[in-house]
Tab-separated table of C-alpha atoms in Angstrom:
chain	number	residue	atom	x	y	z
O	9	UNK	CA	11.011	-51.554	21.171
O	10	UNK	CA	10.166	-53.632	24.202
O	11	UNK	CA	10.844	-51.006	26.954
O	12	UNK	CA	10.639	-53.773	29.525
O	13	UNK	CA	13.676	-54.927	28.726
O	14	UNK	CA	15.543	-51.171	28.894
O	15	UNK	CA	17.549	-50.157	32.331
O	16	UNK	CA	16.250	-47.090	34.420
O	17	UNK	CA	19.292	-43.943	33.541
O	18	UNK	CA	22.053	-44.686	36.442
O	19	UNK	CA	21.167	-41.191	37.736
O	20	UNK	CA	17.407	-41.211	37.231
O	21	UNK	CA	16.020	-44.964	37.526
O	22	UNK	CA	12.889	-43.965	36.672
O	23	UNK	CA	13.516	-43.194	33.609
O	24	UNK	CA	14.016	-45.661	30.632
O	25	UNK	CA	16.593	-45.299	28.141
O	26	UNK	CA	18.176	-47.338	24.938
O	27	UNK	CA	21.368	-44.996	25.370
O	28	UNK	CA	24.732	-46.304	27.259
O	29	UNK	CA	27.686	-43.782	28.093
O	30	UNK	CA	30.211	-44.764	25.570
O	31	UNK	CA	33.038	-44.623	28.087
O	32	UNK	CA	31.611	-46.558	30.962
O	33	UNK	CA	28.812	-47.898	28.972
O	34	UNK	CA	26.186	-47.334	32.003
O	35	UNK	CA	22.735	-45.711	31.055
O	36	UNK	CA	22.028	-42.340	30.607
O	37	UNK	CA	18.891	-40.659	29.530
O	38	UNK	CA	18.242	-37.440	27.528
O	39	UNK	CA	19.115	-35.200	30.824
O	40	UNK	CA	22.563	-37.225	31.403
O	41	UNK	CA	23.690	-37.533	27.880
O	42	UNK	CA	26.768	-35.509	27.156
O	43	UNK	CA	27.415	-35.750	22.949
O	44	UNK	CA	31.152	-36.846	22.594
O	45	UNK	CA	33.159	-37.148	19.742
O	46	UNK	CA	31.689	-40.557	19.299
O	47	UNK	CA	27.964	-40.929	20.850
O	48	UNK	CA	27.007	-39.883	24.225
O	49	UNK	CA	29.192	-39.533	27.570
O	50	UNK	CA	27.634	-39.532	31.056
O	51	UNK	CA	28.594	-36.265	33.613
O	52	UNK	CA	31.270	-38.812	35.441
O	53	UNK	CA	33.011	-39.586	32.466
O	54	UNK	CA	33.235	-36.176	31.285
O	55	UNK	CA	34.711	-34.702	34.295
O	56	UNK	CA	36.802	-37.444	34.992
O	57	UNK	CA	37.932	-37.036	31.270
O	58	UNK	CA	38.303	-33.061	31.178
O	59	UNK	CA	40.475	-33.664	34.817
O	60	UNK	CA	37.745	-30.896	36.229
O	61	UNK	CA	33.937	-29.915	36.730
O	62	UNK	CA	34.150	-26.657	34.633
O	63	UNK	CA	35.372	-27.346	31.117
O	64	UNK	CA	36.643	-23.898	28.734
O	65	UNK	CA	33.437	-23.323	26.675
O	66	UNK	CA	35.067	-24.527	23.973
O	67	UNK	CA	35.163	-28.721	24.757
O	68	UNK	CA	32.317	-28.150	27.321
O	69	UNK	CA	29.632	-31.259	27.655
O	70	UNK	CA	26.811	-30.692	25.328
O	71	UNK	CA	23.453	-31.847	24.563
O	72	UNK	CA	21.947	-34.492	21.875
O	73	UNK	CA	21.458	-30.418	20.393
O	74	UNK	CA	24.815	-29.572	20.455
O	75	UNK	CA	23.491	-26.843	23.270
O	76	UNK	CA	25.971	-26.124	26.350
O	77	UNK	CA	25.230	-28.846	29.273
O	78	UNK	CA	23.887	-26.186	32.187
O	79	UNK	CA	24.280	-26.315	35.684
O	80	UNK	CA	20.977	-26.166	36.109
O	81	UNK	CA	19.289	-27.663	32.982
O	82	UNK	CA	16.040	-26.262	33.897
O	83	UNK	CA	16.615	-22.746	34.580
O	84	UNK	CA	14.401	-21.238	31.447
O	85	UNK	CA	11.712	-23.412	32.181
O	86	UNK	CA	11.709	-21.690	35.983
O	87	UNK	CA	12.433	-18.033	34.101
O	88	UNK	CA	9.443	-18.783	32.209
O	89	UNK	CA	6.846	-19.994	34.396
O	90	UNK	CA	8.132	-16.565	36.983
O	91	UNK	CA	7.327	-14.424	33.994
O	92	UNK	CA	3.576	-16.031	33.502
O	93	UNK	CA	2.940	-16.229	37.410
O	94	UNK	CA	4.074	-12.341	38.068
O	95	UNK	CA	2.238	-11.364	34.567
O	96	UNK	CA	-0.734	-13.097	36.276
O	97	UNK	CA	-0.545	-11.662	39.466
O	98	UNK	CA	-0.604	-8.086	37.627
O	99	UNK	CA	-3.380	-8.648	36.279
O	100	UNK	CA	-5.280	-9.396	39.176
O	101	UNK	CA	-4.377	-5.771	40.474
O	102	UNK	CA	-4.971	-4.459	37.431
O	103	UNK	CA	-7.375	-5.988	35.065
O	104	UNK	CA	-7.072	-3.653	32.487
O	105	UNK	CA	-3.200	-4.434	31.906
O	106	UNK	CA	-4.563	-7.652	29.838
O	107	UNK	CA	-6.478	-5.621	27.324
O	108	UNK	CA	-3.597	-3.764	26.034
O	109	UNK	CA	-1.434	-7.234	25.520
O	110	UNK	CA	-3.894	-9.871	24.572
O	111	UNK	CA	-4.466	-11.757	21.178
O	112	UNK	CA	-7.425	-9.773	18.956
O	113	UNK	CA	-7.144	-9.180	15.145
O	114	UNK	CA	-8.760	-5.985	14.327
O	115	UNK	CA	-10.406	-3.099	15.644
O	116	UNK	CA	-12.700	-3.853	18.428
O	117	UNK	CA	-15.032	-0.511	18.428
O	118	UNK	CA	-17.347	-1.736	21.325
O	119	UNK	CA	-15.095	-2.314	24.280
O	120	UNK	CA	-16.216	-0.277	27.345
O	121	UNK	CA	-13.605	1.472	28.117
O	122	UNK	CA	-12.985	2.400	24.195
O	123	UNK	CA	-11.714	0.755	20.924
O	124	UNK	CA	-9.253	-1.399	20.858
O	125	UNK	CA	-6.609	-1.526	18.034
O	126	UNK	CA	-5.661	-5.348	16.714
O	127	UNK	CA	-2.824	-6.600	15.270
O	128	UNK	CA	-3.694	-5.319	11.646
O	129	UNK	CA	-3.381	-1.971	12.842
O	130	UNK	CA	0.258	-2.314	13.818
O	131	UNK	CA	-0.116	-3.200	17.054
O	132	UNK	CA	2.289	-6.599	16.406
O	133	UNK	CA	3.604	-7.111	19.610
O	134	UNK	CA	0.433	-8.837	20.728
O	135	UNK	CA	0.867	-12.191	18.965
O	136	UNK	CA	3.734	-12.572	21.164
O	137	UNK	CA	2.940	-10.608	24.273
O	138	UNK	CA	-0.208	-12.891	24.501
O	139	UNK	CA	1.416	-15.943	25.232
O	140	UNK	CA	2.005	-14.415	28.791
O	141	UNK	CA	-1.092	-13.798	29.467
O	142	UNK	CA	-3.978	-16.167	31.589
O	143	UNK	CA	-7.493	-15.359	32.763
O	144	UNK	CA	-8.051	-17.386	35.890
O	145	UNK	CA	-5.998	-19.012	38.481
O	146	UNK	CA	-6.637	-23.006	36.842
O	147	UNK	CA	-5.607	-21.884	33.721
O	148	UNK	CA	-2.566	-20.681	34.039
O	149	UNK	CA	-1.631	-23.412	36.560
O	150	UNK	CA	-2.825	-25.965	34.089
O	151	UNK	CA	-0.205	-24.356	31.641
O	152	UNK	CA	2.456	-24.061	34.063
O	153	UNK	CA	2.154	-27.670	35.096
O	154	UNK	CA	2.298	-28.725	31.554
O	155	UNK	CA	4.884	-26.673	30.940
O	156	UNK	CA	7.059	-28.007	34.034
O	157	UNK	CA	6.411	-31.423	32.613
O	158	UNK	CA	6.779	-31.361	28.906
O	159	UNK	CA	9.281	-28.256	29.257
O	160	UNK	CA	11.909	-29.186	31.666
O	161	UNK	CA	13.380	-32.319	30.394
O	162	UNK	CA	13.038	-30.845	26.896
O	163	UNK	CA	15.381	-28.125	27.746
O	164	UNK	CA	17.601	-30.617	29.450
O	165	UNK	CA	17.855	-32.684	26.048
O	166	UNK	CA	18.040	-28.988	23.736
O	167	UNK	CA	19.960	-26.744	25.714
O	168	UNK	CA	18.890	-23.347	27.033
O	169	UNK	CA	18.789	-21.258	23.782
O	170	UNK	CA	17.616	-23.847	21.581
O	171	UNK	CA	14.669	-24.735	24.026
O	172	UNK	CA	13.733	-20.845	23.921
O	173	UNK	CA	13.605	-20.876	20.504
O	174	UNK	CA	11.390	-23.720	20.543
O	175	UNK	CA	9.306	-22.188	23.117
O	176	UNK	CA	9.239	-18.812	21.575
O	177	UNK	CA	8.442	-20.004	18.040
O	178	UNK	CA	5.781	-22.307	18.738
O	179	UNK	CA	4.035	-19.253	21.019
O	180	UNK	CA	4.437	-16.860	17.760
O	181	UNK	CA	3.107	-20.201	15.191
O	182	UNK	CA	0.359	-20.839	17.126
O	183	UNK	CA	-0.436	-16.897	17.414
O	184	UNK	CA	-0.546	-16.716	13.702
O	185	UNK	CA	-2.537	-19.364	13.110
O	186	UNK	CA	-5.298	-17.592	15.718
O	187	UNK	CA	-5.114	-14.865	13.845
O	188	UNK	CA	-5.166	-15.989	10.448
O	189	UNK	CA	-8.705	-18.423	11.032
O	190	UNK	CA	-10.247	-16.374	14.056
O	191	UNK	CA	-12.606	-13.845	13.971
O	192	UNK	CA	-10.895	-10.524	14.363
O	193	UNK	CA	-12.781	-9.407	16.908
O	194	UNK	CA	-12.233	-12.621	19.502
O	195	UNK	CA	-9.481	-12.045	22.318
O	196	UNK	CA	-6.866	-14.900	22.745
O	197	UNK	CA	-4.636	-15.188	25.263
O	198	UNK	CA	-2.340	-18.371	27.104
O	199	UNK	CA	0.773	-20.377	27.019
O	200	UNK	CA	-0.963	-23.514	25.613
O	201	UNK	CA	0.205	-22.504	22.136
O	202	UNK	CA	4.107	-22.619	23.268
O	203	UNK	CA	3.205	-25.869	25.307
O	204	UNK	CA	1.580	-27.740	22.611
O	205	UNK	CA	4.877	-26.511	20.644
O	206	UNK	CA	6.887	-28.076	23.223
O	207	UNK	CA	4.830	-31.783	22.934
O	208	UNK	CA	5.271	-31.460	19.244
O	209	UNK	CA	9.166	-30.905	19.959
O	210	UNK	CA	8.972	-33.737	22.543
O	211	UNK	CA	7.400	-36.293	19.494
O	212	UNK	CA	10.715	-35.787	17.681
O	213	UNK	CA	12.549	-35.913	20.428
O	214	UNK	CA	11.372	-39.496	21.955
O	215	UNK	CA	11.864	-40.645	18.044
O	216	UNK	CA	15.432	-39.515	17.665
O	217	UNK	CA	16.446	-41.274	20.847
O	218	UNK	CA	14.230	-44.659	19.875
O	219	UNK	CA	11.810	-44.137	22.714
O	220	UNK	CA	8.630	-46.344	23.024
O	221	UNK	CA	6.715	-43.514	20.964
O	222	UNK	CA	3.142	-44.696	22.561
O	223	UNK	CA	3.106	-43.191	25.561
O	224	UNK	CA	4.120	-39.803	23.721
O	225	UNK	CA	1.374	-40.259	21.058
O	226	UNK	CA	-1.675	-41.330	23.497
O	227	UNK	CA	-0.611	-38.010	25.469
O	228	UNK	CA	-0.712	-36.188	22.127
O	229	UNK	CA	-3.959	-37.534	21.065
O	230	UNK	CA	-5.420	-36.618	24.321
O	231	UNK	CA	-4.544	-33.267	24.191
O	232	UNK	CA	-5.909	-32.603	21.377
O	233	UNK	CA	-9.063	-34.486	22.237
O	234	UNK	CA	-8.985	-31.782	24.966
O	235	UNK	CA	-8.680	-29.112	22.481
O	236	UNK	CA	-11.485	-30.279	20.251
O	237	UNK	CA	-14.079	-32.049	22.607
O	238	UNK	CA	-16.440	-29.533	24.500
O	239	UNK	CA	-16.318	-30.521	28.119
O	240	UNK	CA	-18.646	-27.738	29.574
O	241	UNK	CA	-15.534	-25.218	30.345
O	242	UNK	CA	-16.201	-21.722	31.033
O	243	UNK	CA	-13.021	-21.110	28.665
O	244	UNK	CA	-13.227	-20.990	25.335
O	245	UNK	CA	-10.164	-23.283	23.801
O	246	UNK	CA	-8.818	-22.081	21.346
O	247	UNK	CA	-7.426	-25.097	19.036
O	248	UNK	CA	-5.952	-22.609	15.974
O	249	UNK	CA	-3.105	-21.792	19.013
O	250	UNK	CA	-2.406	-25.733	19.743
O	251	UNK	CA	-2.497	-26.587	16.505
O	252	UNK	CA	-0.048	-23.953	14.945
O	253	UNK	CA	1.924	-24.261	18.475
O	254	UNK	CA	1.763	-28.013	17.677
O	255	UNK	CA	2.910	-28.194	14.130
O	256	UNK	CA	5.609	-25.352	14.510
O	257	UNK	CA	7.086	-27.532	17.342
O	258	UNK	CA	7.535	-30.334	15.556
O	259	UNK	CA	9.044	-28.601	12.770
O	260	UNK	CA	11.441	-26.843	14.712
O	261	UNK	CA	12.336	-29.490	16.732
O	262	UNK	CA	13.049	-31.675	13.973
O	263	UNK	CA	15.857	-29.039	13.030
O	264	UNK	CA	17.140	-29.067	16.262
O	265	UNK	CA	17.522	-32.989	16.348
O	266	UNK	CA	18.327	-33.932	12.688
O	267	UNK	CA	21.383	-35.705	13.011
O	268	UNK	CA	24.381	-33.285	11.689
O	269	UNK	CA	27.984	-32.298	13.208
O	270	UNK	CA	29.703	-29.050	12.868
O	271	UNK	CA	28.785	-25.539	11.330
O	272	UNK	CA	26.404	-28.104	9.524
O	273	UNK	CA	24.316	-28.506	12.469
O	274	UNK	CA	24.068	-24.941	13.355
O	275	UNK	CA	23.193	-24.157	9.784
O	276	UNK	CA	20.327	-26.389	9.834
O	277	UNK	CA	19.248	-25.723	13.322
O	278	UNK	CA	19.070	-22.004	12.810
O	279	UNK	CA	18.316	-22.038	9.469
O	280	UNK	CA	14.894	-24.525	10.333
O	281	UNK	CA	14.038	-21.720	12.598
O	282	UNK	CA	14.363	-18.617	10.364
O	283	UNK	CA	11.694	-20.867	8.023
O	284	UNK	CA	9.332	-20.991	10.657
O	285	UNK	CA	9.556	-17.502	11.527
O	286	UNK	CA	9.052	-16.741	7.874
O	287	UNK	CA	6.111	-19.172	7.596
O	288	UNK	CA	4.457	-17.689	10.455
O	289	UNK	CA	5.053	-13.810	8.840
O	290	UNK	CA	3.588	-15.030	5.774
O	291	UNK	CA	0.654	-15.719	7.855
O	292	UNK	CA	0.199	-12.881	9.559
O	293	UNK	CA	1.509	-10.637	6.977
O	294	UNK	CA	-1.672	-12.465	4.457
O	295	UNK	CA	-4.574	-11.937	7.771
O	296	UNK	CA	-2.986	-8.051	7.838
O	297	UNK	CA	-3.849	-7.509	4.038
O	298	UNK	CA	-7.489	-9.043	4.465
O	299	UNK	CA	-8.640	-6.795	7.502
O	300	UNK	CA	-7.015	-3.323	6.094
């Protein structure tokens, strides 16, 4: 697709689009797009067409997803980064706050300030709690930023609760994988596992609307090259969490997007993410039998 040749969205000229508002035919991008009995509807035409700005839930706008169009459609990206920022700020005050939430496996008897109990000794809630967790300023604005970026207009296109899902998943794949390949012993924390999740969702994303998929794959590509190539950081990357984040993305995503209608849709949306919670306890469930 020559993307030269595509209009800027009415709303957002910036941004390049293949998709026309069915009514008024002008074009809308994945933020705009309203899904309509037939295709997509822009907001005019959907207030204009409803005869008021708040529709009854039940014929309300909604998203390529089927998800509710929001007032604001970036509200759970905002939640999201004000949950890592104030997590971050706590631990500043309190440094010790981090040990009892990060990423570690198994028992880790030579702490200082005692032994720490991993995730095969119960203590579950750390393959999730870890994905709120950052050890210096630069790297959780680096993850913020990323997630601003990649995050926001993905939510816009999903819908709040399918975008946490996403989000949420893609933090809890890319914990599993950590802890199914790492060392029991090594302490992982960061959002880049949920952020790579997000790209991966973004890939499917760009291909179910007939973007020009290059720019989306170079930014892949050098992500991971990030994740991979040593570039003399003082943090250790940890490329089992963009890689699991990464793949469980994609998969997920690709349930959100496959083209359905009805209790069809929901069925495979929901049903694509009890699979990847399952694959991802499977995981964690085979690491749990191998360190007890």
């Amino acid at each position: 697709m020559d993307t030269d040749r595509l209009p800027g969205c009415y709303r957002h000229p910036d941004r390049v689009t293949g998709i026309t508002c069915t009514r008024c035919e002008r074009p809308i991008c994945p933020e705009c797009m309203i899904s309509a009995s037939v295709g997509f509807q822009c907001p005019e035409c959907v207030r204009a067409g409803s005869g008021t700005g708040h529709p009854p839930t039940a014929n309300a706008p909604r998203t390529i997803a089927g998800g509710v169009v929001a007032a604001d459609p970036h509200l759970v990206t905002k939640i999201l980064i004000g949950i890592n920022v104030l997590v971050f700020l706590v631990m500043l005050s309190d440094p010790a706050f981090a040990v009892r939430l990060e990423l570690i496996g198994g028992r880790y008897q030579e702490y200082p300030g005692g032994p720490l109990h991993g995730v095969s000794a119960g203590e579950y809630h750390r393959l999730l709690t870890s994905m709120f967790l950052h050890v210096e300023w630069w790297h959780v604005a680096g993850n913020m930023i990323g997630l601003w970026v990649i995050g926001g207009p993905l939510e816009a296109a999903l819908g709040r609760v399918r975008y946490l899902a996403v989000y949420l998943l893609s933090g809890l794949g890319g914990s599993a994988l950590v802890y199914l390949l790492s060392e029991p012993y090594v302490r992982t924390l960061g959002a880049s596992g949920a952020v790579f999740g997000l790209l991966g969702a973004t890939v499917v994303l760009a291909k179910r609307l007939r973007y020009e998929m290059r720019p989306v794959i170079v930014m892949v590509v050098l992500m991971l090259v990030l994740t991979f190539v040593p570039l003399g950081r003082a943090l250790t990357v940890s490329w089992q969490a963009h890689v699991g984040g990464l793949v469980t993305g994609a998969l997920v995503g690709l349930g959100m997007l496959v083209p359905t209608a009805g209790r069809h849709r929901a069925l495979v949306q929901w049903g694509t993410c009890a699979v990847a919670f399952l694959l991802a306890v499977v995981l964690i469930l085979i690491r749990t039998a191998e360190l007890t």
